[in-house]
Coordinates of C-alpha atoms in Angstrom, one line a residue:
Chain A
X1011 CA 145.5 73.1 111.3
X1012 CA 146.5 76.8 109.8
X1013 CA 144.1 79.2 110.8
X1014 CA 141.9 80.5 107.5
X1015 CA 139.3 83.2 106.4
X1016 CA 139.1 86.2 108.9
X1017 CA 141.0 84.3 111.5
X1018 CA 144.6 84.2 109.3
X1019 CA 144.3 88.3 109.2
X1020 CA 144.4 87.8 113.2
X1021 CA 146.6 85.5 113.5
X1022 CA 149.1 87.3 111.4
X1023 CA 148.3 90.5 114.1
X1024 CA 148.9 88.1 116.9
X1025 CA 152.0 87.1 115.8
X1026 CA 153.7 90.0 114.8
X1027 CA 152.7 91.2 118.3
X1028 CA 154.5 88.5 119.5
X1029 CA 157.8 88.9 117.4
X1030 CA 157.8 93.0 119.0
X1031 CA 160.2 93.2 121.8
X1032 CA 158.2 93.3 124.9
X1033 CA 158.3 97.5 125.6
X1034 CA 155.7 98.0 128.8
X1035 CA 154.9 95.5 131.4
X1036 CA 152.4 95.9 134.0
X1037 CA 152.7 93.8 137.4
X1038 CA 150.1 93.8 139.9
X1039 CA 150.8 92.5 143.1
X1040 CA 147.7 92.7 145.9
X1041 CA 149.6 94.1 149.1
X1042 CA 152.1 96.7 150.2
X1043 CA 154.5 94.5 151.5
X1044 CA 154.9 92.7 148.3
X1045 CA 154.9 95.9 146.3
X1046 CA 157.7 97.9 147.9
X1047 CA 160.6 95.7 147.6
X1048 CA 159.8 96.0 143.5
X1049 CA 159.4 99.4 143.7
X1050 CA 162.6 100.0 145.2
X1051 CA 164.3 97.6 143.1
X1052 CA 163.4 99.6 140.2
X1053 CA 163.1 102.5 141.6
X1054 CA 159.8 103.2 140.2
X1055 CA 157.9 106.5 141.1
X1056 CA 154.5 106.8 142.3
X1057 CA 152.0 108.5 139.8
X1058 CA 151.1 111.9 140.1
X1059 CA 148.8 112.2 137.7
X1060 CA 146.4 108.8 138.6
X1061 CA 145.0 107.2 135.4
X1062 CA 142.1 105.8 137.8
X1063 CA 139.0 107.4 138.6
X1064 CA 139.2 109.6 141.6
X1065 CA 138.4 108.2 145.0
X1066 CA 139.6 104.8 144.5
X1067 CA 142.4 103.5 146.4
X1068 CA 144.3 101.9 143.9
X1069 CA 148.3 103.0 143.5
X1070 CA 150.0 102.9 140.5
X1071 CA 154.1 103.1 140.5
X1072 CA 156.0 103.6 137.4
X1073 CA 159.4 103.6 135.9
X1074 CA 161.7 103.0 132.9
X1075 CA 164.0 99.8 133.2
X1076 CA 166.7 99.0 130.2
X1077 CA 164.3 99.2 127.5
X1078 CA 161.2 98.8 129.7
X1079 CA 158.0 100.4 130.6
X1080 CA 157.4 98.8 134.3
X1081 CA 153.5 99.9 135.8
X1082 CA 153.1 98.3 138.8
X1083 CA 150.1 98.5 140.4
X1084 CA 148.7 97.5 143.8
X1085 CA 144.7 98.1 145.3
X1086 CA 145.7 99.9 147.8
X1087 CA 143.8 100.2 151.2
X1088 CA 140.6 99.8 152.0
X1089 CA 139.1 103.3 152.6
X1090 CA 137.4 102.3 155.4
X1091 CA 139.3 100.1 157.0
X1092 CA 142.6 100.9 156.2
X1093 CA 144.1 97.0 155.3
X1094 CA 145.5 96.3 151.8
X1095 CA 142.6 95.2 149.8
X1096 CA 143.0 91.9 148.9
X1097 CA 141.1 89.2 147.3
X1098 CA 139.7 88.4 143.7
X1099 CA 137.3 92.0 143.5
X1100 CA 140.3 94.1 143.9
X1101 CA 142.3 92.5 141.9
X1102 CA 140.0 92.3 139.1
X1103 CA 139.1 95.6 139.2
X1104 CA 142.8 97.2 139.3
X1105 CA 143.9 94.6 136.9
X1106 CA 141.0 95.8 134.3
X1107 CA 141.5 99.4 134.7
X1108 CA 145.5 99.2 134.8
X1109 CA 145.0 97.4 131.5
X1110 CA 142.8 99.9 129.7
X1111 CA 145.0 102.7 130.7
X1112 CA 148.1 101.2 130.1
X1113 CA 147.6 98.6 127.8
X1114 CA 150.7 96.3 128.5
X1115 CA 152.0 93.6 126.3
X1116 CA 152.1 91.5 129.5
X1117 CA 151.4 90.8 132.8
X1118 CA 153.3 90.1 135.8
X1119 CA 151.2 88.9 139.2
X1120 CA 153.6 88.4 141.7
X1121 CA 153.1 87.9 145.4
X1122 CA 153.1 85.1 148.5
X1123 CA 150.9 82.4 148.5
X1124 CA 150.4 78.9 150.8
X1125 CA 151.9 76.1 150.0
X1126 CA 151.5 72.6 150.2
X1127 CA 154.8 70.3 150.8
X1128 CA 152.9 67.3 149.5
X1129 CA 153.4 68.6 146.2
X1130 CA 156.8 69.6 147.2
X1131 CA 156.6 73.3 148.1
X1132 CA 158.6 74.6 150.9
X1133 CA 159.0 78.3 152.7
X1134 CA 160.6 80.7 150.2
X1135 CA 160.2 79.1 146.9
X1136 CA 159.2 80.8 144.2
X1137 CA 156.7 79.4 141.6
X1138 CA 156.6 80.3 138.3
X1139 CA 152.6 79.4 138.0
X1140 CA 151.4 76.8 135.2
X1141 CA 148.1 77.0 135.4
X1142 CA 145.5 78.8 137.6
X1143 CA 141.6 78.3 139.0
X1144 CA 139.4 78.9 141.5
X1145 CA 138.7 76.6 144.4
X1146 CA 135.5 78.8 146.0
X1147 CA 133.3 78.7 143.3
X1148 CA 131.1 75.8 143.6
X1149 CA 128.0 75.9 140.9
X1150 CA 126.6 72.6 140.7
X1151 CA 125.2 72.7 137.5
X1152 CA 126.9 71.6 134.2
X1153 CA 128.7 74.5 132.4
X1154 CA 128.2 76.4 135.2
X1155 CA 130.5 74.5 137.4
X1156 CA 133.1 74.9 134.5
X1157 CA 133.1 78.4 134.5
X1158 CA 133.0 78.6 138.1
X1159 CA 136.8 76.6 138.6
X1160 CA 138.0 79.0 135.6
X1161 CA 140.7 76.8 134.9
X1162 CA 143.3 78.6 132.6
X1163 CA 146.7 78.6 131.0
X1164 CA 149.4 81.3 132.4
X1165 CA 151.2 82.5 129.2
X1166 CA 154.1 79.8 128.4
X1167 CA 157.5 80.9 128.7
X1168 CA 159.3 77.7 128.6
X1169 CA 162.6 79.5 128.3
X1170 CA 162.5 81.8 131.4
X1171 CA 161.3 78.4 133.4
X1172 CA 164.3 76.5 132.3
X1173 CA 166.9 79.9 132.3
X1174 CA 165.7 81.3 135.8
X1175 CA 165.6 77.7 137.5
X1176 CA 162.1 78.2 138.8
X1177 CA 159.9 75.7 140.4
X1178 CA 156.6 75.2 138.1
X1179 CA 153.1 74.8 139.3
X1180 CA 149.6 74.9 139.6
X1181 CA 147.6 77.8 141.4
X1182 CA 144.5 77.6 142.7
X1183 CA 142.4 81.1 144.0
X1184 CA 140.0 81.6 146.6
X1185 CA 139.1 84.7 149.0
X1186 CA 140.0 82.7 152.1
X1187 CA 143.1 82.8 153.5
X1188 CA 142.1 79.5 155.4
X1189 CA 141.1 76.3 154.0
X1190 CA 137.9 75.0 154.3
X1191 CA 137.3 71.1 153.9
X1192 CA 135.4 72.0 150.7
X1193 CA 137.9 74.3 149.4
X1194 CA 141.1 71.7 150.1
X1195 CA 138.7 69.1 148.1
X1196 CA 138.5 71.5 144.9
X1197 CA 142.3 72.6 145.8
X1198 CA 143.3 68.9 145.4
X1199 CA 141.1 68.4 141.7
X1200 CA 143.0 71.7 140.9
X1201 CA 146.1 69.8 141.3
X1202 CA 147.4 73.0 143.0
X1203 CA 150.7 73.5 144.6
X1204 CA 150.8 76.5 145.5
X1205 CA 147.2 78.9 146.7
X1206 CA 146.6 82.4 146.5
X1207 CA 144.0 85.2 146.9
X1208 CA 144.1 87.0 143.3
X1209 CA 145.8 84.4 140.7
X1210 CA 142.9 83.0 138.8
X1211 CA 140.9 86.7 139.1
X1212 CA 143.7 88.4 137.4
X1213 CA 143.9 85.6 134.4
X1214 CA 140.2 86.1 134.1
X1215 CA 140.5 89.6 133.3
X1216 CA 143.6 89.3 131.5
X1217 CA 142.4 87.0 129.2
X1218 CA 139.3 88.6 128.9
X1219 CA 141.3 91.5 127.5
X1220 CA 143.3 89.4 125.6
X1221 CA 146.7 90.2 127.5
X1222 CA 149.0 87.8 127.8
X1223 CA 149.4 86.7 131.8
X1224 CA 152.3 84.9 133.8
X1225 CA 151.9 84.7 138.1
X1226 CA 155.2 84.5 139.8
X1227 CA 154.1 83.0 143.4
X1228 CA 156.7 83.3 146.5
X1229 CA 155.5 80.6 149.5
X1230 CA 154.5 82.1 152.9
X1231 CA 153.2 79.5 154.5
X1232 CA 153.0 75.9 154.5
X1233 CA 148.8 74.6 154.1
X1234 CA 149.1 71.3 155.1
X1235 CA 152.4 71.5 157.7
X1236 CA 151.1 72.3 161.3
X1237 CA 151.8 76.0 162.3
X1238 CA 148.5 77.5 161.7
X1239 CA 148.3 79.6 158.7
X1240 CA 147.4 83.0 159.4
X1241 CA 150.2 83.0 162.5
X1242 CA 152.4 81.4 159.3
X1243 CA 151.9 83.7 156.9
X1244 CA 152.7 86.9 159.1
X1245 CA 155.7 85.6 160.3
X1246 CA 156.9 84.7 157.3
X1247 CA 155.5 87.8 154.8
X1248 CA 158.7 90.1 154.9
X1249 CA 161.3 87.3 154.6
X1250 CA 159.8 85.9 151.8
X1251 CA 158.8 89.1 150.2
X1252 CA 162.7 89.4 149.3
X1253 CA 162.8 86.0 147.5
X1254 CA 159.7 87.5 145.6
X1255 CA 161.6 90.6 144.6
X1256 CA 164.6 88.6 143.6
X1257 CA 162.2 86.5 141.0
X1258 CA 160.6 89.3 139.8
X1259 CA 163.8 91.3 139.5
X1260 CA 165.5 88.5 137.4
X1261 CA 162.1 87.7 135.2
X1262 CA 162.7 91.7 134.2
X1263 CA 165.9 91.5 133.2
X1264 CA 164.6 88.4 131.4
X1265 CA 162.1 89.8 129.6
X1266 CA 164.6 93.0 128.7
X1267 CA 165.1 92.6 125.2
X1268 CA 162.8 89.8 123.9
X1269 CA 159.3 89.5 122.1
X1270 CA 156.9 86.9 124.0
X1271 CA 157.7 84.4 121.3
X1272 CA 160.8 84.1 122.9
X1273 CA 159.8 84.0 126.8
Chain B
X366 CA 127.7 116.8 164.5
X367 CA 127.7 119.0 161.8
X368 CA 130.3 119.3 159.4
X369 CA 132.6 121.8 158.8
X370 CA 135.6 123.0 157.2
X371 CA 136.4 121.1 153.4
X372 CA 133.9 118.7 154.6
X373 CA 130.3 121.4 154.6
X374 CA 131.3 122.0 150.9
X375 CA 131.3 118.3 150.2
X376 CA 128.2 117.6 152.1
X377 CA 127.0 120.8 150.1
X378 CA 127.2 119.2 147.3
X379 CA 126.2 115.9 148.3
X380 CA 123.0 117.2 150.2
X381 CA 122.0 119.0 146.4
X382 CA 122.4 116.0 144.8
X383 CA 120.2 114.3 146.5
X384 CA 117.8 117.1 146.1
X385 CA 118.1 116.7 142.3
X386 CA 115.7 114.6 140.4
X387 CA 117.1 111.1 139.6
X388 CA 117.7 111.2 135.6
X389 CA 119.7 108.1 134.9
X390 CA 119.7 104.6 136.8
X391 CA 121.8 101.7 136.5
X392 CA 120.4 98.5 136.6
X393 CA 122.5 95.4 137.3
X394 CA 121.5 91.9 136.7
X395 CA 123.8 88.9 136.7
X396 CA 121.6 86.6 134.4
X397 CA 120.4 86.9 130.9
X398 CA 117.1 84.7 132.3
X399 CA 116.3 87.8 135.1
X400 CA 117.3 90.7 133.0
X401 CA 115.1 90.1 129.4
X402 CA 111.6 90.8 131.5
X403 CA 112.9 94.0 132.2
X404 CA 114.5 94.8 129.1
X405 CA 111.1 93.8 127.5
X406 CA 109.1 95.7 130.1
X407 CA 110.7 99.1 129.4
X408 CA 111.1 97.9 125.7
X409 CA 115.2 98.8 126.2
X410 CA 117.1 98.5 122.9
X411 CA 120.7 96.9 122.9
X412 CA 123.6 99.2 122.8
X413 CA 124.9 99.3 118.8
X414 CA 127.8 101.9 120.2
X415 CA 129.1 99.7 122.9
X416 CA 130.8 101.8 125.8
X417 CA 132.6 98.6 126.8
X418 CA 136.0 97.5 125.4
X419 CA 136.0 95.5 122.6
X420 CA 136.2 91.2 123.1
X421 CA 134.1 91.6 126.2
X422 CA 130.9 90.0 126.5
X423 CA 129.1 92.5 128.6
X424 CA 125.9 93.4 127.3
X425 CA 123.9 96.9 127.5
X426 CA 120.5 97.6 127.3
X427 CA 118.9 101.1 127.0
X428 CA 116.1 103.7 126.7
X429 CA 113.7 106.2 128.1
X430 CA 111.2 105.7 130.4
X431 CA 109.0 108.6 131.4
X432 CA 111.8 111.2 133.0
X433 CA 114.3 108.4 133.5
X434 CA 117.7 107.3 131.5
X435 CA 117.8 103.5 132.1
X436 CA 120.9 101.5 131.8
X437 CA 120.4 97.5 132.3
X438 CA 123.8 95.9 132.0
X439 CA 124.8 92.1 132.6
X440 CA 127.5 90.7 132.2
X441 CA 126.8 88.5 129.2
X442 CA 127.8 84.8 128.4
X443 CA 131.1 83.5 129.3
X444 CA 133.2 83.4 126.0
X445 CA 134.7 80.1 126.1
X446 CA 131.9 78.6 127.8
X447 CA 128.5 79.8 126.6
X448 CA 126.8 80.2 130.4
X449 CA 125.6 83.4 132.4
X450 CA 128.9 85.1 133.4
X451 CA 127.5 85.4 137.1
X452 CA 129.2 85.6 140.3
X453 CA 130.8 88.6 142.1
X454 CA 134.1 89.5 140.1
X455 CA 132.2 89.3 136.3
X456 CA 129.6 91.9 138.8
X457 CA 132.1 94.0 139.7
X458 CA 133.9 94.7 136.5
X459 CA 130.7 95.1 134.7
X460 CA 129.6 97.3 137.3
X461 CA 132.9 99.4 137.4
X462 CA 132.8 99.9 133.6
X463 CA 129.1 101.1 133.4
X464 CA 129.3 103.6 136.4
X465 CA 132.4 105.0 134.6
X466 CA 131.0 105.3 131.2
X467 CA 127.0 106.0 132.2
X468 CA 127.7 108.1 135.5
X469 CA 124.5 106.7 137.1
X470 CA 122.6 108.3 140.0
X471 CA 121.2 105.4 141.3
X472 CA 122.0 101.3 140.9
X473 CA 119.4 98.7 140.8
X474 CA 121.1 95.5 141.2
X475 CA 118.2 93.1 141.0
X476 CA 118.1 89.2 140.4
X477 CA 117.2 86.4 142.1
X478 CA 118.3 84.1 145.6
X479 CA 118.0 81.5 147.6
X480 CA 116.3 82.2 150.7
X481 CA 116.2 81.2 154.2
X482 CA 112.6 79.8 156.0
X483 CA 113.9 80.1 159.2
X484 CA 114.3 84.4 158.5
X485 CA 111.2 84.2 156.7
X486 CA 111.7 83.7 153.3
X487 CA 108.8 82.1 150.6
X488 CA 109.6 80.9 147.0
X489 CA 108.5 83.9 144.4
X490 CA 109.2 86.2 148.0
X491 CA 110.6 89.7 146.3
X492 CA 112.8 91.4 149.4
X493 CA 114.5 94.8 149.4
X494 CA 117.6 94.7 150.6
X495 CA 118.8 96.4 154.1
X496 CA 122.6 95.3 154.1
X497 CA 125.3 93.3 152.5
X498 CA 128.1 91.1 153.4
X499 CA 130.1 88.5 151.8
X500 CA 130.3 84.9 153.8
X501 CA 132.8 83.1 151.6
X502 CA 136.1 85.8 152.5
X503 CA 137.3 84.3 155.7
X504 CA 140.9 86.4 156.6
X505 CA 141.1 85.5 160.4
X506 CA 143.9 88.3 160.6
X507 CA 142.7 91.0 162.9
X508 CA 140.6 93.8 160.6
X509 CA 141.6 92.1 157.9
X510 CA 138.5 89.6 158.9
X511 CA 136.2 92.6 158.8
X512 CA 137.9 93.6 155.2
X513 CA 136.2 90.3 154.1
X514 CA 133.0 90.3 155.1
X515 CA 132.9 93.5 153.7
X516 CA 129.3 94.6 155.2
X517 CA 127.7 97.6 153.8
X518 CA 124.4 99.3 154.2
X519 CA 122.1 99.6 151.3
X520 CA 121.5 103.0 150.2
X521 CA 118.0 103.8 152.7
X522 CA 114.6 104.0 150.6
X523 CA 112.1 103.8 153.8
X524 CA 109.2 105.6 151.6
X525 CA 109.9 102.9 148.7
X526 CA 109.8 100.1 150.9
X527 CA 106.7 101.4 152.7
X528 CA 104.7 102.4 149.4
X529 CA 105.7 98.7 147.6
X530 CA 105.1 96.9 150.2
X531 CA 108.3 95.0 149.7
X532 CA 110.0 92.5 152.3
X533 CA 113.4 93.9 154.1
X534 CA 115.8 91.4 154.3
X535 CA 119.4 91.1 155.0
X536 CA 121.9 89.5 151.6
X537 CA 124.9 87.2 151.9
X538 CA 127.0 87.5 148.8
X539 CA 129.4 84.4 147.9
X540 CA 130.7 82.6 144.8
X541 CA 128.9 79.7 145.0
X542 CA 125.6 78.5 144.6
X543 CA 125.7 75.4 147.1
X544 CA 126.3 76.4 150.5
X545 CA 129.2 75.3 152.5
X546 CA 129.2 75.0 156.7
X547 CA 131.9 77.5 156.7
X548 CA 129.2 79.7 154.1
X549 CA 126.3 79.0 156.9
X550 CA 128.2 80.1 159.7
X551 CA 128.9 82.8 157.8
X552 CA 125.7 83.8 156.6
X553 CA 123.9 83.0 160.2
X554 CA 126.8 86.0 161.2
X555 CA 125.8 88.1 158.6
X556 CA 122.0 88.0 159.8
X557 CA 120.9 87.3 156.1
X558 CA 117.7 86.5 155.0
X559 CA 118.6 86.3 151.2
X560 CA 121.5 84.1 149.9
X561 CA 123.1 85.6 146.1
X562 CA 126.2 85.4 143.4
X563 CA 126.8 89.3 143.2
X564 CA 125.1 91.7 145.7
X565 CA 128.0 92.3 147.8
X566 CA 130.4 93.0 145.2
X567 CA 127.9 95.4 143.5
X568 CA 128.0 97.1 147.0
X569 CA 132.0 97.5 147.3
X570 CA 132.0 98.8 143.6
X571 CA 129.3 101.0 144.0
X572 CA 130.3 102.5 147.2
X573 CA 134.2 102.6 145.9
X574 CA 132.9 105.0 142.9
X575 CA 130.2 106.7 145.9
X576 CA 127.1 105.8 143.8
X577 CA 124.3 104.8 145.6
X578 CA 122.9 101.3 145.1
X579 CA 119.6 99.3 146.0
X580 CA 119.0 95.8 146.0
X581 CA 116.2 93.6 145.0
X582 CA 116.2 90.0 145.5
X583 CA 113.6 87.6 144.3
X584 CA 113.5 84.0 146.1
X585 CA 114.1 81.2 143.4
X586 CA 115.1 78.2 146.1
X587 CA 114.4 77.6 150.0
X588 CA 118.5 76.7 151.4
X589 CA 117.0 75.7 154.2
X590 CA 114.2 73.2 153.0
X591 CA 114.4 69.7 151.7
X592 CA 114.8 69.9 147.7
X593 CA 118.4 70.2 146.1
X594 CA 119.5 74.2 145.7
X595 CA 120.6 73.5 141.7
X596 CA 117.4 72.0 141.1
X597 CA 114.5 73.9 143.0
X598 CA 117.2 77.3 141.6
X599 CA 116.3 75.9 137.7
X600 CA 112.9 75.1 138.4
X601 CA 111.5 78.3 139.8
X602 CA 114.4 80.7 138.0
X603 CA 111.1 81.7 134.8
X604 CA 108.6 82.0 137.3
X605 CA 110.3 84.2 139.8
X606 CA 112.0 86.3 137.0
X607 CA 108.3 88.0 136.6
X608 CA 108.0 88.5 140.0
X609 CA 111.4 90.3 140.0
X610 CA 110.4 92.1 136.7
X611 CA 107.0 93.0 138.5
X612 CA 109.1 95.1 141.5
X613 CA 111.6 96.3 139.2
X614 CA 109.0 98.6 137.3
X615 CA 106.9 99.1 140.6
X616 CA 110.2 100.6 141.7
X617 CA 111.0 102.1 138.6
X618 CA 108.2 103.9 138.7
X619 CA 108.0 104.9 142.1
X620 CA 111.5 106.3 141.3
X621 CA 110.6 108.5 138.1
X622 CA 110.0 112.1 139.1
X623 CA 112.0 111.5 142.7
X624 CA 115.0 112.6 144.2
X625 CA 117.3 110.6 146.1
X626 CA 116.5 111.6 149.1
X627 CA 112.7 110.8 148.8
X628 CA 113.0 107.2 148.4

């Protein structure tokens, strides 16, 4: 059905939007490790002049690649205790402010997540994420226990699936890095292949803001193999890192060019 | 050991802040149920010249009550789904946004919480809150684990809790409303007396943007007694909201004409 009345006028916005080549991406990744490889690749600078509110800990890195504006952001380290700050409350937050500063046309997460070989992930694939939630929100009430999975779309771009040969899946967030028994039970209705710590935080603020979202997810670890994960994870982090800047590098150069339309 | 160097300057300043009369205060309340008795008491008018960005559902609440500025902000219904937006990352934004536009001296984040019997905890019990911690972050990477637990220390009102004769308690923050035996060893760790959706995160915001922030829970459900947490939570939620309203201006007012550091 054709949108009518006040929605048309938006609509029309929307689309237009979406026939502009893409000129300023922002991608927010939640740890060092993840970040640097990108920002070497693209040999973006750190800010000097920080569009956040003093005192936080959140980094911003910036460049100009082909005909793009890349902003890449990370939280930073915890100011007490010195470790990247990961998880969903970072992520939002850095996410929300990156996005009123900078307003970007879209959204790149990227960074390492478990994954699980039943649904056929292995060490160093990369996942071009369908569709995200949350596995660690249980509210037993109806509505409620919508709201608290938070299932959503990532922004389609069938073209960059089919033209990068990515493997597609679903993504499921929670602020554990280990899986409890009722976590892998709302994991498993999520249909998730792959499980992170930010994913389904970030779409929640994207969409929110109305930006369009996509999560590029690189496996560390394997959740249902038998190495344990945390031990998994570390091991793996800088190998697979590389694969992650590889993606990312070759979604930019992607994305170079084009209006979303045509992602 | 007293300060010195760039650091006396700091505390300087600090130590005549707190010497200032509090003028504005931030109150933070997840539900729409637990924040209209105190928008009512204080007869606060909704914001017409919203300081949030547009498309977001986060709602303010304002006026003047005898020397005090108060801001009540929730974070409004969820836009696709109609319910409370509660839980610890719609907390966080909301609470980042209204400490950057309104500059508080002081959060309230009041609402209500299950409680535990076995720490002492009644139905309609109001407690203020000592410390914070979250129990549903589990990193078991060295630090990383104390990163997710993410304790804190309430800002410390000793004369306020004396004069109201208020319960101290320790809160547990996670995303869910059910509990979890990976939550309950959690929260057993964390000492907690009062079980929420959004404390903790208030805390890390709130201590990210160095404002200092209260806490007062109200006990709508016993998590360790024998009815069902959804149901005994919907049940009480009316009938402890006035309880919570009740502190809220008892604090209010014990506030109004204070500084900081004579709560």
């Amino acid at each position: 059905m054709a949108p009518h009345g006040e929605g048309s006028e938006e609509a029309m916005v929307v689309q237009d939007e979406n026939r502009k080549p893409i000129s300023s991406i922002l991608i927010v990744i939640a740890m060092q490790t993840e970040a640097m490889p990108v920002v070497n690749k693209f040999q973006l600078k750190e800010d000097l002049d920080p569009v956040f509110p003093k005192g936080v800990p959140w980094v911003r890195y910036h460049g100009i690649y082909k005909d793009l504006h890349i902003n890449l952001v990370w939280p930073g380290k915890d100011l007490t205790l010195g470790v990247d700050s990961v998880g969903t409350i970072s992520a939002s937050l850095v996410t929300y402010a990156a996005i009123q500063a900078l307003q970007p046309d879209l959204i790149i997460n990227a960074g390492t997540a478990g994954g699980f070989k039943v649904k056929g992930a292995c060490i160093s694939d990369v996942f071009l994420v369908s569709d995200v939630a949350f596995h660690d929100r249980r509210i037993p009430i109806p509505v409620f226990d919508l709201y608290g999975v938070g299932s959503r779309q990532s922004f389609s771009t069938p073209n960059l699936l089919k033209e990068l040969n990515l493997k597609a899946g679903k993504l499921s967030t929670g602020d554990s890095l280990d899986m409890s028994p009722q976590d892998e039970a709302s994991i498993v209705a999520n249909e998730a292949t792959v499980k992170d710590m930010e994913g389904a935080a970030v779409a929640y603020v994207a969409d929110l803001l109305k930006v369009p979202a996509i999560f590029i997810k690189a496996v560390t670890d394997i959740v249902d193999g038998d190495k344990p994960t945390a031990e998994e994870f570390l091991q793996n982090l800088s190998a697979v890192t590389a694969a992650l800047e590889q993606a990312v590098a070759q979604i930019v150069d992607f994305i170079s060019g084009k209006c979303l339309s045509e992602l």
